Amino acid sequence: VPELPEVETVANGVHTRIAGETVLDATFSGLAPTFLTPPHILGPALIGARIEGVRRVGKHIVCDLTPPAGEPTQFLVHLGMTGRLLVSQPEVPRPPHTHAALALSSGRELRFIDPRRFGRLALHTAGPFTGPGSEPLTISPDEFARLFRGRKLAIKPALLHQGLLHGVGNIYADESLHLARIRPSTPAGRISRPRLDRLHGALQSVLRQAIALGGSSVSDYVDAEGHRGFFQLQHRVYARTGLPCSTCSTPIRRVVLGGRSTHYCPRCQR
DNA sequence: ATACCGACCTGTCAGC
DNA sequence: TGCTGACAGGTCGGTA
């Protein structure tokens, strides 16, 4: 599900609703590997802690915690493919696949729900969490170009590689490549600097628009309040196989690159 | 070091 | 109606 715009929307929503609250209790169900940090360590670290704020780093949701004693810590939530982080009234029944529920001082619950169990919960104590790669929204054109220098990897899987840029997923990789008019299979290291600059601008523009519309709800993504996003209505290529390109009417083509479905216009993207 | 590919999970939907 | 297979927004680890 969730890529940068969806994770940003969820983090902002959760922040608005629970910043400043204290965790009164924590209940977990399910097993490793959902819990990168096992429940018997996670529980005591969370209970009694004040949630200073909630923010996004790459595709991670970071909750900044101040425990009653000791050093500040960070509670990391990765939504994987189907993860949800919801703030709910406790009387609302917990949906199936609820793996964590944190009781908050306001009486509400912060719930982590994840049917497919690709999501991860972890405690991060070794200094500020910075994520595996660079931030797409703030990286400079120079740094952006440097990421791809000398790489034979196709640009599409390169955009998905979190150690380079973190936060970009399958939807926004396809959408930004269409906006930049670059063929997804082009070896990353063989793209000219002007075209990389165009991609840098296209990626930032697509991500910002998607954040403004609350992300893309392709099947089941919802934000912290359970609301769907609207950016799926703006998709130019993603999941539009066979439909006419918005620019030139050529049918959108689907191929598999790096094991992921990839959508592009064979005429606009060379 | 880099790049590819299957594995990890559950749910949904199209086709027979 | 019910089964089967393909597919899904992500990431990791093993292998070439």
CSV table of C-alpha atoms (C1' of nucleotides) in Angstrom, one decimal:
chain,number,residue,atom,x,y,z
A,1,VAL,CA,0.0,0.0,0.0
A,2,PRO,CA,1.7,2.8,1.4
A,3,GLU,CA,4.4,4.8,-0.2
A,4,LEU,CA,5.8,8.2,0.8
A,5,PRO,CA,2.5,10.2,0.3
A,6,GLU,CA,0.4,7.7,2.1
A,7,VAL,CA,2.9,7.3,5.0
A,8,GLU,CA,3.1,11.1,5.3
A,9,THR,CA,-0.7,11.4,5.4
A,10,VAL,CA,-1.0,8.7,8.1
A,11,ALA,CA,1.9,10.1,10.2
A,12,ASN,CA,0.4,13.7,10.0
A,13,GLY,CA,-3.0,12.4,10.9
A,14,VAL,CA,-1.8,10.4,13.9
A,15,HIS,CA,0.4,13.3,15.0
A,16,THR,CA,-2.6,15.7,15.0
A,17,ARG,CA,-4.7,13.3,17.0
A,18,ILE,CA,-2.3,11.9,19.6
A,19,ALA,CA,0.7,14.1,20.1
A,20,GLY,CA,1.3,14.8,23.8
A,21,GLU,CA,-0.6,11.8,25.0
A,22,THR,CA,0.9,9.1,27.2
A,23,VAL,CA,0.8,5.4,26.6
A,24,LEU,CA,-1.1,3.7,29.4
A,25,ASP,CA,-1.1,0.1,28.2
A,26,ALA,CA,0.0,-2.0,25.3
A,27,THR,CA,-1.3,-5.3,24.0
A,28,PHE,CA,0.2,-7.3,21.3
A,29,SER,CA,-0.8,-10.3,19.3
A,30,GLY,CA,1.0,-12.1,16.5
A,31,LEU,CA,4.6,-13.0,16.3
A,32,ALA,CA,7.9,-12.4,14.7
A,33,PRO,CA,8.8,-11.1,12.2
A,34,THR,CA,6.1,-8.4,12.7
A,35,PHE,CA,8.0,-7.5,15.9
A,36,LEU,CA,11.5,-6.6,15.0
A,37,THR,CA,11.7,-5.7,18.6
A,38,PRO,CA,9.9,-8.4,20.6
A,39,PRO,CA,6.8,-7.6,22.6
A,40,HIS,CA,8.5,-8.2,25.9
A,41,ILE,CA,10.9,-5.4,25.2
A,42,LEU,CA,8.5,-3.2,23.2
A,43,GLY,CA,5.8,-3.2,25.9
A,44,PRO,CA,7.9,-1.9,28.8
A,45,ALA,CA,9.5,0.7,26.5
A,46,LEU,CA,6.1,2.1,25.4
A,47,ILE,CA,4.1,2.0,28.6
A,48,GLY,CA,4.4,5.2,30.6
A,49,ALA,CA,6.1,7.0,27.7
A,50,ARG,CA,4.8,10.4,26.4
A,51,ILE,CA,4.4,10.6,22.6
A,52,GLU,CA,6.0,13.9,21.7
A,53,GLY,CA,5.3,13.7,18.0
A,54,VAL,CA,4.7,11.4,15.0
A,55,ARG,CA,6.5,12.0,11.7
A,56,ARG,CA,7.6,10.2,8.5
A,57,VAL,CA,11.1,9.2,7.5
A,58,GLY,CA,11.1,7.4,4.1
A,59,LYS,CA,8.3,4.8,4.4
A,60,HIS,CA,8.7,4.6,8.2
A,61,ILE,CA,6.4,6.3,10.7
A,62,VAL,CA,8.5,7.5,13.7
A,63,CYS,CA,6.9,8.1,17.1
A,64,ASP,CA,9.2,10.2,19.3
A,65,LEU,CA,8.9,9.0,22.8
A,66,THR,CA,9.9,10.4,26.2
A,67,PRO,CA,9.9,7.6,28.8
A,68,PRO,CA,9.4,8.4,32.4
A,69,ALA,CA,13.1,7.9,33.0
A,70,GLY,CA,16.0,7.4,30.7
A,71,GLU,CA,16.8,8.5,27.2
A,72,PRO,CA,14.3,9.5,24.5
A,73,THR,CA,13.5,6.6,22.1
A,74,GLN,CA,11.7,6.2,18.8
A,75,PHE,CA,8.9,3.7,18.0
A,76,LEU,CA,9.1,2.8,14.3
A,77,VAL,CA,6.1,1.5,12.3
A,78,HIS,CA,6.5,0.3,8.8
A,79,LEU,CA,3.2,-0.4,7.1
A,80,GLY,CA,4.5,-3.0,4.6
A,81,MET,CA,1.9,-3.7,1.9
A,82,THR,CA,-1.3,-3.8,4.0
A,83,GLY,CA,-0.5,-2.2,7.3
A,84,ARG,CA,-2.8,0.4,8.8
A,85,LEU,CA,-2.3,2.7,11.8
A,86,LEU,CA,-5.6,3.9,13.2
A,87,VAL,CA,-6.7,6.0,16.2
A,88,SER,CA,-9.9,4.4,17.4
A,89,GLN,CA,-12.4,4.6,20.3
A,90,PRO,CA,-11.8,1.5,22.4
A,91,GLU,CA,-15.5,0.4,22.2
A,92,VAL,CA,-15.1,-0.1,18.4
A,93,PRO,CA,-14.2,-3.8,18.0
A,94,ARG,CA,-10.7,-4.4,16.9
A,95,PRO,CA,-10.6,-5.5,13.3
A,96,PRO,CA,-9.1,-8.9,12.4
A,97,HIS,CA,-5.3,-8.9,12.2
A,98,THR,CA,-4.9,-6.2,14.8
A,99,HIS,CA,-1.3,-6.9,16.0
A,100,ALA,CA,-0.8,-4.0,18.4
A,101,ALA,CA,-3.1,-1.8,20.4
A,102,LEU,CA,-1.8,1.1,22.6
A,103,ALA,CA,-4.2,2.5,25.2
A,104,LEU,CA,-3.7,6.3,25.3
A,105,SER,CA,-4.3,8.8,28.1
A,106,SER,CA,-7.2,10.3,26.2
A,107,GLY,CA,-9.0,6.9,26.3
A,108,ARG,CA,-8.5,6.2,22.6
A,109,GLU,CA,-6.4,3.4,21.1
A,110,LEU,CA,-3.6,3.5,18.6
A,111,ARG,CA,-4.0,0.3,16.5
A,112,PHE,CA,-1.7,-1.4,14.1
A,113,ILE,CA,-3.6,-3.7,11.7
A,114,ASP,CA,-1.9,-5.8,9.0
A,115,PRO,CA,-3.5,-8.8,7.3
A,116,ARG,CA,-0.5,-9.6,5.1
A,117,ARG,CA,2.1,-9.1,7.9
A,118,PHE,CA,4.7,-7.5,5.8
A,119,GLY,CA,4.6,-4.5,8.2
A,120,ARG,CA,7.2,-4.1,11.0
A,121,LEU,CA,7.2,-2.6,14.5
A,122,ALA,CA,10.5,-1.7,16.2
A,123,LEU,CA,12.1,0.3,18.8
A,124,HIS,CA,15.0,2.5,17.7
A,125,THR,CA,17.4,3.7,20.4
A,126,ALA,CA,20.7,4.4,18.6
A,127,GLY,CA,20.3,8.1,18.0
A,128,PRO,CA,17.9,9.8,15.6
A,129,PHE,CA,16.4,7.4,13.0
A,130,THR,CA,17.5,8.6,9.5
A,131,GLY,CA,16.2,5.8,7.3
A,132,PRO,CA,18.1,3.8,4.7
A,133,GLY,CA,18.5,6.4,2.0
A,134,SER,CA,17.9,10.0,0.9
A,135,GLU,CA,14.7,12.0,1.2
A,136,PRO,CA,13.1,12.4,-2.2
A,137,LEU,CA,11.4,15.7,-1.3
A,138,THR,CA,14.5,17.5,-0.1
A,139,ILE,CA,17.4,15.9,-2.1
A,140,SER,CA,19.2,18.4,-4.4
A,141,PRO,CA,19.5,17.8,-8.1
A,142,ASP,CA,23.2,17.2,-7.7
A,143,GLU,CA,22.8,14.5,-5.1
A,144,PHE,CA,20.0,13.0,-7.0
A,145,ALA,CA,22.1,12.6,-10.1
A,146,ARG,CA,25.0,11.2,-8.1
A,147,LEU,CA,22.8,8.3,-6.8
A,148,PHE,CA,22.5,6.8,-10.3
A,149,ARG,CA,26.0,7.4,-11.6
A,150,GLY,CA,27.6,4.3,-13.0
A,151,ARG,CA,24.6,2.1,-12.4
A,152,LYS,CA,23.5,-0.5,-14.9
A,153,LEU,CA,20.3,-1.1,-13.0
A,154,ALA,CA,17.2,0.1,-14.9
A,155,ILE,CA,15.9,3.4,-13.6
A,156,LYS,CA,12.6,2.0,-12.4
A,157,PRO,CA,14.1,-0.5,-9.9
A,158,ALA,CA,16.7,2.1,-9.0
A,159,LEU,CA,13.9,4.5,-7.9
A,160,LEU,CA,12.5,1.6,-5.8
A,161,HIS,CA,15.8,0.9,-4.1
A,162,GLN,CA,15.4,2.3,-0.6
A,163,GLY,CA,19.1,2.5,0.1
A,164,LEU,CA,19.3,5.2,-2.6
A,165,LEU,CA,16.0,7.1,-2.2
A,166,HIS,CA,13.7,6.0,0.5
A,167,GLY,CA,9.9,6.5,0.2
A,168,VAL,CA,9.4,5.9,-3.5
A,169,GLY,CA,7.3,2.8,-4.3
A,170,ASN,CA,5.7,1.3,-7.4
A,171,ILE,CA,3.0,3.8,-8.0
A,172,TYR,CA,5.1,7.0,-7.8
A,173,ALA,CA,8.1,5.4,-9.6
A,174,ASP,CA,5.8,4.8,-12.6
A,175,GLU,CA,4.0,8.1,-12.4
A,176,SER,CA,7.2,10.2,-12.1
A,177,LEU,CA,8.9,8.4,-15.0
A,178,HIS,CA,5.8,9.1,-17.2
A,179,LEU,CA,5.9,12.8,-16.2
A,180,ALA,CA,9.6,13.0,-17.0
A,181,ARG,CA,9.1,11.0,-20.3
A,182,ILE,CA,11.7,8.4,-19.4
A,183,ARG,CA,11.4,4.7,-20.3
A,184,PRO,CA,11.5,2.7,-17.1
A,185,SER,CA,14.0,0.1,-18.5
A,186,THR,CA,16.6,2.8,-19.3
A,187,PRO,CA,19.9,1.9,-17.4
A,188,ALA,CA,20.1,4.5,-14.6
A,189,GLY,CA,23.7,5.4,-15.3
A,190,ARG,CA,23.0,6.2,-18.9
A,191,ILE,CA,20.5,8.9,-18.4
A,192,SER,CA,21.7,12.4,-19.3
A,193,ARG,CA,21.9,15.1,-16.6
A,194,PRO,CA,19.1,17.2,-18.1
A,195,ARG,CA,16.8,14.2,-18.1
A,196,LEU,CA,17.8,13.3,-14.5
A,197,ASP,CA,17.0,16.9,-13.6
A,198,ARG,CA,13.6,16.5,-15.2
A,199,LEU,CA,13.0,13.2,-13.3
A,200,HIS,CA,14.1,15.0,-10.0
A,201,GLY,CA,11.5,17.7,-10.6
A,202,ALA,CA,8.8,15.2,-11.8
A,203,LEU,CA,9.2,13.0,-8.7
A,204,GLN,CA,9.0,15.9,-6.3
A,205,SER,CA,6.0,17.3,-8.1
A,206,VAL,CA,4.1,14.0,-8.2
A,207,LEU,CA,4.9,13.3,-4.5
A,208,ARG,CA,3.7,16.8,-3.4
A,209,GLN,CA,0.5,16.5,-5.4
A,210,ALA,CA,-0.2,13.1,-4.0
A,211,ILE,CA,0.4,14.4,-0.4
A,212,ALA,CA,-2.0,17.3,-1.1
A,213,LEU,CA,-4.7,14.7,-2.1
A,214,GLY,CA,-4.2,12.4,0.8
A,215,GLY,CA,-2.3,9.7,-1.1
A,216,SER,CA,-3.6,7.0,-3.5
A,217,SER,CA,-6.2,4.4,-2.4
A,218,VAL,CA,-5.8,1.6,-5.0
A,219,SER,CA,-7.7,-1.0,-3.0
A,220,ASP,CA,-7.7,-0.6,0.7
A,221,TYR,CA,-5.4,2.2,1.9
A,222,VAL,CA,-6.9,4.5,4.5
A,223,ASP,CA,-5.4,7.3,6.7
A,224,ALA,CA,-5.4,7.5,10.5
A,225,GLU,CA,-9.1,8.3,10.5
A,226,GLY,CA,-10.0,5.6,8.1
A,227,HIS,CA,-10.4,7.9,5.1
A,228,ARG,CA,-9.4,7.1,1.6
A,229,GLY,CA,-7.0,9.3,-0.5
A,230,PHE,CA,-7.8,10.8,-3.9
A,231,PHE,CA,-4.5,10.7,-5.9
A,232,GLN,CA,-5.5,7.5,-7.7
A,233,LEU,CA,-7.8,9.7,-9.8
A,234,GLN,CA,-4.8,11.5,-11.1
A,235,HIS,CA,-2.8,8.4,-12.1
A,236,ARG,CA,-1.4,8.7,-15.6
A,237,VAL,CA,-0.1,5.2,-16.0
A,238,TYR,CA,-0.3,3.1,-12.9
A,239,ALA,CA,-2.8,0.3,-13.3
A,240,ARG,CA,-4.0,1.8,-16.6
A,241,THR,CA,-2.8,-1.0,-18.9
A,242,GLY,CA,-4.4,-0.7,-22.3
A,243,LEU,CA,-6.0,2.6,-21.5
A,244,PRO,CA,-5.1,5.7,-23.6
A,245,CYS,CA,-2.1,7.8,-22.5
A,246,SER,CA,-3.3,11.1,-21.2
A,247,THR,CA,-0.8,12.9,-23.4
A,248,CYS,CA,-0.9,11.1,-26.7
A,249,SER,CA,-3.7,8.4,-26.5
A,250,THR,CA,-1.3,5.5,-27.2
A,251,PRO,CA,-2.3,2.5,-25.1
A,252,ILE,CA,-0.4,2.2,-21.8
A,253,ARG,CA,1.8,-0.9,-21.7
A,254,ARG,CA,2.5,-3.2,-18.8
A,255,VAL,CA,5.8,-5.0,-18.4
A,256,VAL,CA,7.6,-6.6,-15.4
A,257,LEU,CA,10.8,-5.0,-14.3
A,258,GLY,CA,12.7,-6.2,-11.3
A,259,GLY,CA,9.8,-8.4,-10.5
A,260,ARG,CA,7.3,-5.5,-10.2
A,261,SER,CA,4.6,-4.5,-12.6
A,262,THR,CA,5.6,-1.4,-14.5
A,263,HIS,CA,3.3,0.8,-16.6
A,264,TYR,CA,4.4,3.3,-19.2
A,265,CYS,CA,3.6,4.9,-22.5
A,266,PRO,CA,5.7,3.5,-25.3
A,267,ARG,CA,5.4,6.7,-27.3
A,268,CYS,CA,5.9,9.4,-24.7
A,269,GLN,CA,8.6,7.6,-22.8
A,270,ARG,CA,11.8,6.9,-24.8
B,1,DA,C1',30.0,-4.5,-5.4
B,2,DT,C1',26.0,-5.1,-8.1
B,3,DA,C1',21.9,-7.2,-9.8
B,4,DC,C1',18.5,-10.7,-10.1
B,5,DC,C1',14.8,-13.8,-8.0
B,6,DG,C1',12.3,-16.3,-4.9
B,7,DA,C1',10.3,-16.1,-0.3
B,8,DC,C1',7.5,-14.1,3.0
B,9,DC,C1',1.8,-13.6,3.9
B,10,DT,C1',-3.4,-13.0,3.2
B,11,DG,C1',-7.1,-11.4,0.5
B,12,DT,C1',-9.5,-10.6,-3.8
B,13,DC,C1',-11.0,-11.3,-8.2
B,14,DA,C1',-11.3,-13.4,-13.0
B,15,DG,C1',-12.0,-17.5,-15.3
B,16,DC,C1',-13.4,-22.1,-15.8
C,1,DT,C1',-21.3,-22.7,-6.2
C,2,DG,C1',-16.6,-23.6,-5.8
C,3,DC,C1',-11.9,-24.3,-7.1
C,4,DT,C1',-7.4,-22.4,-9.0
C,5,DG,C1',-4.2,-19.2,-10.3
C,6,DA,C1',-2.7,-14.6,-10.9
C,7,DC,C1',-1.9,-10.5,-8.7
C,8,DA,C1',-1.3,-6.8,-5.0
C,9,DG,C1',1.1,-0.4,-2.8
C,10,DG,C1',7.3,-3.9,0.2
C,11,DT,C1',11.6,-5.8,1.7
C,12,DC,C1',15.0,-9.3,2.6
C,13,DG,C1',18.4,-12.8,1.9
C,14,DG,C1',20.7,-16.0,-1.1
C,15,DT,C1',23.0,-16.7,-5.4
C,16,DA,C1',25.3,-15.5,-9.7
